[in-house]
Coordinates of C-alpha atoms in Angstrom, one line a residue:
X2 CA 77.1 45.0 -12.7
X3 CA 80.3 44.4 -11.1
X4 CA 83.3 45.8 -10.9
X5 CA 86.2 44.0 -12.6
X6 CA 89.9 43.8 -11.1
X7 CA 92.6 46.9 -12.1
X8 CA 94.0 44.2 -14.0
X9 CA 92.9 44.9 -17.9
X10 CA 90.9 41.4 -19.0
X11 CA 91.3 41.0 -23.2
X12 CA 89.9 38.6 -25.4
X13 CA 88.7 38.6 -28.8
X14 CA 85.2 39.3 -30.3
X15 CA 82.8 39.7 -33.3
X16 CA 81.3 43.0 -33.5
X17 CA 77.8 44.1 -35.1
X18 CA 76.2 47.5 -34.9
X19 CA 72.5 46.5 -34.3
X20 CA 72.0 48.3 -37.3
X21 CA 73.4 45.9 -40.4
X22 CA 74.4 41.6 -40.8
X23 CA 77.7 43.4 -41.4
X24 CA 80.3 42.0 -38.4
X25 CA 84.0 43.3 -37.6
X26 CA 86.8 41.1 -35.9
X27 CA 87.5 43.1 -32.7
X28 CA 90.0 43.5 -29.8
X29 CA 88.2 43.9 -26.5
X30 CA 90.0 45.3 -23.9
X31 CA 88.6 45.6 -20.1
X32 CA 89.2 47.8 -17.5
X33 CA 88.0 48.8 -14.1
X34 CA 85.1 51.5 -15.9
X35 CA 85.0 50.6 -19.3
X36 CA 85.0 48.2 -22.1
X37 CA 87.3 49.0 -25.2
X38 CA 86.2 47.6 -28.6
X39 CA 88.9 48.0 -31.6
X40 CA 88.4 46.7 -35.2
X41 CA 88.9 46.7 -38.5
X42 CA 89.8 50.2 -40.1
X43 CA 90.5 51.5 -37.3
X44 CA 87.0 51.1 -35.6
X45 CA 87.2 52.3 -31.9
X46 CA 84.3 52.0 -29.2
X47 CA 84.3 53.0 -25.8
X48 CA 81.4 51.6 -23.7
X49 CA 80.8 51.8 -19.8
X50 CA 80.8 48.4 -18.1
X51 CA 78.0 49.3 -16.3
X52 CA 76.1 49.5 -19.8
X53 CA 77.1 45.8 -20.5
X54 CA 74.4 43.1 -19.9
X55 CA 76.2 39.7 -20.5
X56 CA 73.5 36.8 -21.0
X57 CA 74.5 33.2 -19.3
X58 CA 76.0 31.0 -21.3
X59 CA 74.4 28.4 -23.8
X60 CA 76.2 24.5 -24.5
X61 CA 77.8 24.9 -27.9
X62 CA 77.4 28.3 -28.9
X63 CA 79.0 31.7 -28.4
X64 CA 79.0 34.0 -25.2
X65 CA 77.2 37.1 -26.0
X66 CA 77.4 40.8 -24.7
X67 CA 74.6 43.2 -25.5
X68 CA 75.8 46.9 -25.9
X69 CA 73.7 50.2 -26.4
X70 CA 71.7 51.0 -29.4
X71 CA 71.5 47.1 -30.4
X72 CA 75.1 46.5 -30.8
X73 CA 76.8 43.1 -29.3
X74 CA 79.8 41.1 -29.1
X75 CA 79.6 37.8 -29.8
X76 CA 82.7 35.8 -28.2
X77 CA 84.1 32.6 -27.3
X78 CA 86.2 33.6 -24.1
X79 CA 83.8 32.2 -21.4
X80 CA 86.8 32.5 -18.5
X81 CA 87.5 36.1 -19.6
X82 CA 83.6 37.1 -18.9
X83 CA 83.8 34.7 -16.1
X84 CA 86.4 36.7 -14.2
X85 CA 84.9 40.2 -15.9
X86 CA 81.2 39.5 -14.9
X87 CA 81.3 37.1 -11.7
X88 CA 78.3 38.2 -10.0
X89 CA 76.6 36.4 -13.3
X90 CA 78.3 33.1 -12.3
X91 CA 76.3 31.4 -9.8
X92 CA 73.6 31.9 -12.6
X93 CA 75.5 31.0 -15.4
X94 CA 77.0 27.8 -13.1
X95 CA 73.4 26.5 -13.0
X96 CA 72.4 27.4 -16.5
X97 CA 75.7 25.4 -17.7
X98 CA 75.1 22.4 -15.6
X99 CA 71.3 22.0 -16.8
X100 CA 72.4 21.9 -20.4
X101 CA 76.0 20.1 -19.7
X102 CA 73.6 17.3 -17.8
X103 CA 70.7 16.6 -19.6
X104 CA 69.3 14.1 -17.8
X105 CA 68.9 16.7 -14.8
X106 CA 67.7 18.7 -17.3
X107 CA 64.8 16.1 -18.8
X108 CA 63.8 15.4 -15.0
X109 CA 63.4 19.4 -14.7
X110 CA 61.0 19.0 -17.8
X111 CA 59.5 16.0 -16.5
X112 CA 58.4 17.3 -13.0
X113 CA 57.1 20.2 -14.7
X114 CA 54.7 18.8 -17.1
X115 CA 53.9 16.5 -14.0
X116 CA 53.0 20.0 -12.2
X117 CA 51.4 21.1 -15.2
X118 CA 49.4 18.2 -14.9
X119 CA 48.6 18.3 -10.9
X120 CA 47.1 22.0 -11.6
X121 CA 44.8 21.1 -14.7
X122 CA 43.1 18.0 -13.3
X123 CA 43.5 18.6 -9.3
X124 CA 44.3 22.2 -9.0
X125 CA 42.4 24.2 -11.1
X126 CA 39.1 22.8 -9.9
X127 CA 40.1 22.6 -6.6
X128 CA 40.5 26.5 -7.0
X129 CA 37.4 26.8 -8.4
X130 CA 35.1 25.6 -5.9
X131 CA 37.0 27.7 -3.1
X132 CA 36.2 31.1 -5.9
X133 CA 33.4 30.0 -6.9
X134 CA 31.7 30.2 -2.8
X135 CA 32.5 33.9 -2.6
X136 CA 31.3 35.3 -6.2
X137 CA 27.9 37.6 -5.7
X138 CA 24.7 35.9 -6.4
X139 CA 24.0 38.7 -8.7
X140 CA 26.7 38.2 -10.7
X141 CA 25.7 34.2 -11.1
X142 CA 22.3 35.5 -12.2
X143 CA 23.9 37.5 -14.7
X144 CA 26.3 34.3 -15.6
X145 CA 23.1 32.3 -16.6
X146 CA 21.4 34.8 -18.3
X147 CA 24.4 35.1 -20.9
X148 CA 24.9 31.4 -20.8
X149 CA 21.0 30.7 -21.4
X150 CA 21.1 33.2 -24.6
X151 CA 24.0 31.5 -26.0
X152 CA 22.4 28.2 -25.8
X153 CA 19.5 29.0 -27.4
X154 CA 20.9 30.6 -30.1
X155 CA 23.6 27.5 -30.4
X156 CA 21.0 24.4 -30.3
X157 CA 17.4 25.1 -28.5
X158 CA 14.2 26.6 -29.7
X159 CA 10.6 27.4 -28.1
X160 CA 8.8 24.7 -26.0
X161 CA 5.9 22.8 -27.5
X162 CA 5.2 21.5 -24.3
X163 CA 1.8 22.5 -22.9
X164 CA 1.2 25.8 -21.0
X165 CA -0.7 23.5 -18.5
X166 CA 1.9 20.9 -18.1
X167 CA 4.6 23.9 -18.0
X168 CA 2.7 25.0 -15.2
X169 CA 2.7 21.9 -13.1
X170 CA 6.1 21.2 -13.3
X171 CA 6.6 24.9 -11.9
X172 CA 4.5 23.8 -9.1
X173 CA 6.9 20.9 -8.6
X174 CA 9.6 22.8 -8.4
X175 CA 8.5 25.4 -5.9
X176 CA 7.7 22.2 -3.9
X177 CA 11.2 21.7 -4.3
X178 CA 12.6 24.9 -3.2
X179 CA 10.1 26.2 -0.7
X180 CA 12.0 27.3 2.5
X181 CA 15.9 27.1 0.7
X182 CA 17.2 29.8 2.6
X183 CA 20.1 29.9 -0.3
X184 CA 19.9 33.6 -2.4
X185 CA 19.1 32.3 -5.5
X186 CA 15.5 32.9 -7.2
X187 CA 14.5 29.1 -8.8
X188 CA 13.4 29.6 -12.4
X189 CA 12.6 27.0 -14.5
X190 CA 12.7 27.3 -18.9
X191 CA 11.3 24.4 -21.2
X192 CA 13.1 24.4 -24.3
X193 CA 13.2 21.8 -27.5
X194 CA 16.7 21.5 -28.1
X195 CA 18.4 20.2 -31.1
X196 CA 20.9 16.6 -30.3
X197 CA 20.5 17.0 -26.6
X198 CA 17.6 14.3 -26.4
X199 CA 15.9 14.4 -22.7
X200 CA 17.6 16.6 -20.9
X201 CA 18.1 19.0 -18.0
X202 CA 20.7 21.3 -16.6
X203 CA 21.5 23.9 -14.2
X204 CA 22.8 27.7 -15.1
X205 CA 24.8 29.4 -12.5
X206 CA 21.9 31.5 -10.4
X207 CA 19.1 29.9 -10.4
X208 CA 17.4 29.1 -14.0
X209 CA 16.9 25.4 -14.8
X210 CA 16.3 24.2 -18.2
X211 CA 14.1 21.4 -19.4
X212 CA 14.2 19.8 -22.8
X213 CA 11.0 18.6 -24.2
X214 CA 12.3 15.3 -24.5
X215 CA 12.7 15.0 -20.9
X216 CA 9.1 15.9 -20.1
X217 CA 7.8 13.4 -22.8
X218 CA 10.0 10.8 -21.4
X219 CA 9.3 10.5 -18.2
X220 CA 6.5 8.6 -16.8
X221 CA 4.7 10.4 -14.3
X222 CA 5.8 13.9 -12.3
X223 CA 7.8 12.4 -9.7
X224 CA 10.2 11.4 -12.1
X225 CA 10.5 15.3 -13.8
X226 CA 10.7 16.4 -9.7
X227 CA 13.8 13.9 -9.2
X228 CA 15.5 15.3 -12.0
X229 CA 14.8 18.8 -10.7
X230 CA 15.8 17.7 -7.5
X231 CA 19.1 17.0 -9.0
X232 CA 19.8 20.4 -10.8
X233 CA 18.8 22.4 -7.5
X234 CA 21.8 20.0 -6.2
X235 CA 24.3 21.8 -8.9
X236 CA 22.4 25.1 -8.5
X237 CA 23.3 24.9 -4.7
X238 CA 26.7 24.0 -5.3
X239 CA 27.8 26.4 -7.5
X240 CA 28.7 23.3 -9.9
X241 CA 27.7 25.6 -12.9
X242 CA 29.9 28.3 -12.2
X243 CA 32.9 26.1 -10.9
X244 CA 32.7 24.3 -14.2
X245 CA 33.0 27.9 -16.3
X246 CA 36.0 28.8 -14.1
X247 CA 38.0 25.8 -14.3
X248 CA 37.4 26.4 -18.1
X249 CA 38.2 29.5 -18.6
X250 CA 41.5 29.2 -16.6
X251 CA 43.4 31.2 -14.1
X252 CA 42.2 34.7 -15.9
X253 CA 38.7 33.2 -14.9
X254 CA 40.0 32.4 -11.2
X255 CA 41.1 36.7 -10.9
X256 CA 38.5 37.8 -12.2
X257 CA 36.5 35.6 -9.9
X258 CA 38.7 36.8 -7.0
X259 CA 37.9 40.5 -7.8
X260 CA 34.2 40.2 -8.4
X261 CA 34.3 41.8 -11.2
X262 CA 30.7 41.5 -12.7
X263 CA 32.2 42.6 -16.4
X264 CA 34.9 40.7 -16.5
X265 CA 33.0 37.2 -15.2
X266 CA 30.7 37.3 -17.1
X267 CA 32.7 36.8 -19.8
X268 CA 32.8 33.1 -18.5
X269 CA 29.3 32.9 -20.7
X270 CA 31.5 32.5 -23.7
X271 CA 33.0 28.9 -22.3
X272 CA 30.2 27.6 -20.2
X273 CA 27.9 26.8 -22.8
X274 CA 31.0 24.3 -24.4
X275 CA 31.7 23.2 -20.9
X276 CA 28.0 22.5 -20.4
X277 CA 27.1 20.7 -23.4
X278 CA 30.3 18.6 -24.5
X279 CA 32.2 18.2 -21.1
X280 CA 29.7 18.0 -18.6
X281 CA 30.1 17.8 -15.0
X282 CA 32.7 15.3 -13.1
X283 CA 31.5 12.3 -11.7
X284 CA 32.3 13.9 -7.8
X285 CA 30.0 17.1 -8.4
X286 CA 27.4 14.7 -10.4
X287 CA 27.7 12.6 -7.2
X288 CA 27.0 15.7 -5.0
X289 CA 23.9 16.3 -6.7
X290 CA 23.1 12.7 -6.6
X291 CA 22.9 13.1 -2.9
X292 CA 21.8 16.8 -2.7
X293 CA 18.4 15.4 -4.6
X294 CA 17.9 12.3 -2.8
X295 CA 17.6 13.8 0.4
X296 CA 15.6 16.8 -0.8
X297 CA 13.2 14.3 -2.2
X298 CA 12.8 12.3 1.2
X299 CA 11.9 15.6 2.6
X300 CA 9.2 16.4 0.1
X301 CA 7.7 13.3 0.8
X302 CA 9.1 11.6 -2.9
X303 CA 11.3 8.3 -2.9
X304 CA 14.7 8.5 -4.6
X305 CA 14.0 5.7 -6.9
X306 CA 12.1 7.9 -9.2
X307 CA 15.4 9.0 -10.0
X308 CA 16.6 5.4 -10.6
X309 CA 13.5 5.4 -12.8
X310 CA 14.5 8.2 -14.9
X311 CA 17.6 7.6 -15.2
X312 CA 17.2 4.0 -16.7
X313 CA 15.0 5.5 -19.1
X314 CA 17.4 7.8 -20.3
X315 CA 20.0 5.3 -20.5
X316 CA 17.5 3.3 -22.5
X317 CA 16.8 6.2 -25.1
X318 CA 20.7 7.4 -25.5
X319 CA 21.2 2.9 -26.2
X320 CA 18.3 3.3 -28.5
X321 CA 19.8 6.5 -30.0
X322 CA 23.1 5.1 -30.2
X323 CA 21.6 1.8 -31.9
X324 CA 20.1 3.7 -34.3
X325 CA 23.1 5.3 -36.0
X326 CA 22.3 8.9 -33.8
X327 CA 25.1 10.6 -31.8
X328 CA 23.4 8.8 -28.8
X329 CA 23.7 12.2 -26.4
X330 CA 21.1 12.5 -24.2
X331 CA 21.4 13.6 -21.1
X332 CA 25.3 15.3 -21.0
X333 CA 24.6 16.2 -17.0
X334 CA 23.2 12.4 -16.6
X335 CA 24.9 10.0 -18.1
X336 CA 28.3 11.6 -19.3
X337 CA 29.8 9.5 -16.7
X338 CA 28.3 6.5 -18.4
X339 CA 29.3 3.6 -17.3
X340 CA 28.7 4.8 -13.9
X341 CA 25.2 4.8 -14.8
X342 CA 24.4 1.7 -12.6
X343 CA 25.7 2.8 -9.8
X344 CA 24.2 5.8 -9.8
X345 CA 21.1 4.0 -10.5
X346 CA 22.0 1.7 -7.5
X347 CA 22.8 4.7 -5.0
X348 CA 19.1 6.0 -5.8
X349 CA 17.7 2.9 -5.0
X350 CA 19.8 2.1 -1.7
X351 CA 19.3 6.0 -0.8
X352 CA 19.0 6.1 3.2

């Protein structure tokens, strides 16, 4: 705090203790050290200007200096605490033209909700995708494991499907992921989940999971190996885990940063939500799209067994919808529905 001018600066004030609602009429009187209060009764105070914090001023309402203990004065002489506090004025200046102008003042709001809304949609998953490349596989694996549990208590239940069907479509996907040189350790669950129709998704490190519906749907194997094909795509891209990060927020984004296997994990809790209401965007959809077409060609599969499946599945969630059901089958598919034919399209045109 300043020093003020040997010249002694008075103006009048209410006083109140901190203490009660009861206020005094009081006579302040500034010098160079100290601040002298008198009041009512005879009421004397002697505080050390240094001890004075003086907040900026506010359009319309009274200037107000805290004291010790909770005490304040509460004054209408804004030149007096101008010339008694003028390191506060450049401040105070600003403060005083953003409510004096309110149109400056809206455009401040404006820009910010503007910036708000650059960081939630652009951002935030922007930020994510640069974390989500240096978090530890292990701590991925760890990610799914949590995430798988939670879904299963939420909305899936034990396969029916075959042990001997199970088993092939294992065998498809180790075709699939023989020689990735990637870290992660390709497992695949079957599960018969409740209002997710025929289904897939990816779990951050490595676990796939099938619904039953999916296996029933689809015509032949190449159809279930496109679809794989697809989830290795998010596996690969860390899709799953850039999904729980940019839901979970910036807490999500440091604990990300410091690895911390405890504290990301906690991302289990939103991922599940993310997963199965939100689903991916149609750019990381579209990177899987293109991860599984060309990991098909190399297996020796055409991509338009993914056009087939997925105009099957666009069939059953019409059918679905038709019939008066929610419709939702296949949230990592066709959330991006009406996009659907292109996608379809893409497969078919696949290089």
């Amino acid at each position: 705090m300043s020093r003020c001018s040997p010249t002694v600066i008075e103006f009048d004030a209410v006083y109140y203790d901190g203490r009660t609602s009861a206020r005094k009429a009081a006579r302040v009187q500034a010098y160079t050290q100290s601040l002298y209060v008198t009041g009512e009764g005879g009421f004397k105070l002697e505080v050390p200007l240094a001890n004075v914090r003086v907040e900026p001023p506010l359009a319309g309402t009274r200037r107000i200096l805290h004291l010790p203990g909770g005490a304040q004065l509460q004054t209408d002489a804004d030149a007096a605490l101008r010339a008694l506090f003028p390191r506060s004025n450049r401040l105070e200046t600003w403060v005083h033209a953003l409510e004096s102008r309110w149109p400056l003042a809206l455009a401040g709001v404006v820009v910010a909700a503007a910036f708000s809304w650059w960081c939630v949609v652009y951002g935030l998953p922007l930020a994510a995708g640069l974390v989500a490349t240096h978090v530890p596989v292990q701590v991925e694996v760890k990610l799914g494991e949590q995430t798988l549990a939670s879904i299963d208590q939420a909305v899936c239940d034990k396969s029916d499907i075959g042990l001997a069907k199970q088993d092939k479509v294992r065998q498809d996907l180790a075709a699939l992921t023989a020689r990735l040189d990637d870290g992660y350790d390709y497992r695949l669950e079957f599960r018969a989940c409740k209002g997710l129709g025929a289904n897939a998704f990816a779990l951050p490190g490595g676990t796939i999971v099938i619904t039953d519906a999916l296996v029933r749907l689809a015509e032949n194997d190449a159809q279930i190996s496109a679809v794989l094909a697809h989830e290795i795509g998010h596996v690969r891209h860390r899709h799953g885990l850039r999904l729980a990060i940019q839901a979970a927020g910036l807490a999500a984004l440091i604990a990300a940063l410091a690895g911390d296997a405890v504290s990301i994990t906690g991302l289990a809790v939103t991922l599940p939500t993310a997963l199965l209401q939100s689903g991916y965007s149609r750019q990381l959809e579209d990177e899987a799209d293109t991860y599984a077409f060309r990991r098909l060609k190399e297996i020796g599969l055409s991509p338009k067994y993914f056009a087939e499946i997925l105009a099957r599945m666009e069939g059953q969630k019409r059918g679905r919808a038709a019939g008066g059901t929610d419709g939702r089958g296949g949230f990592g598919y066709l959330s991006t529905h009406p996009a659907t034919a292109e996608r379809i399209e893409r497969a078919l045109s696949a290089p």
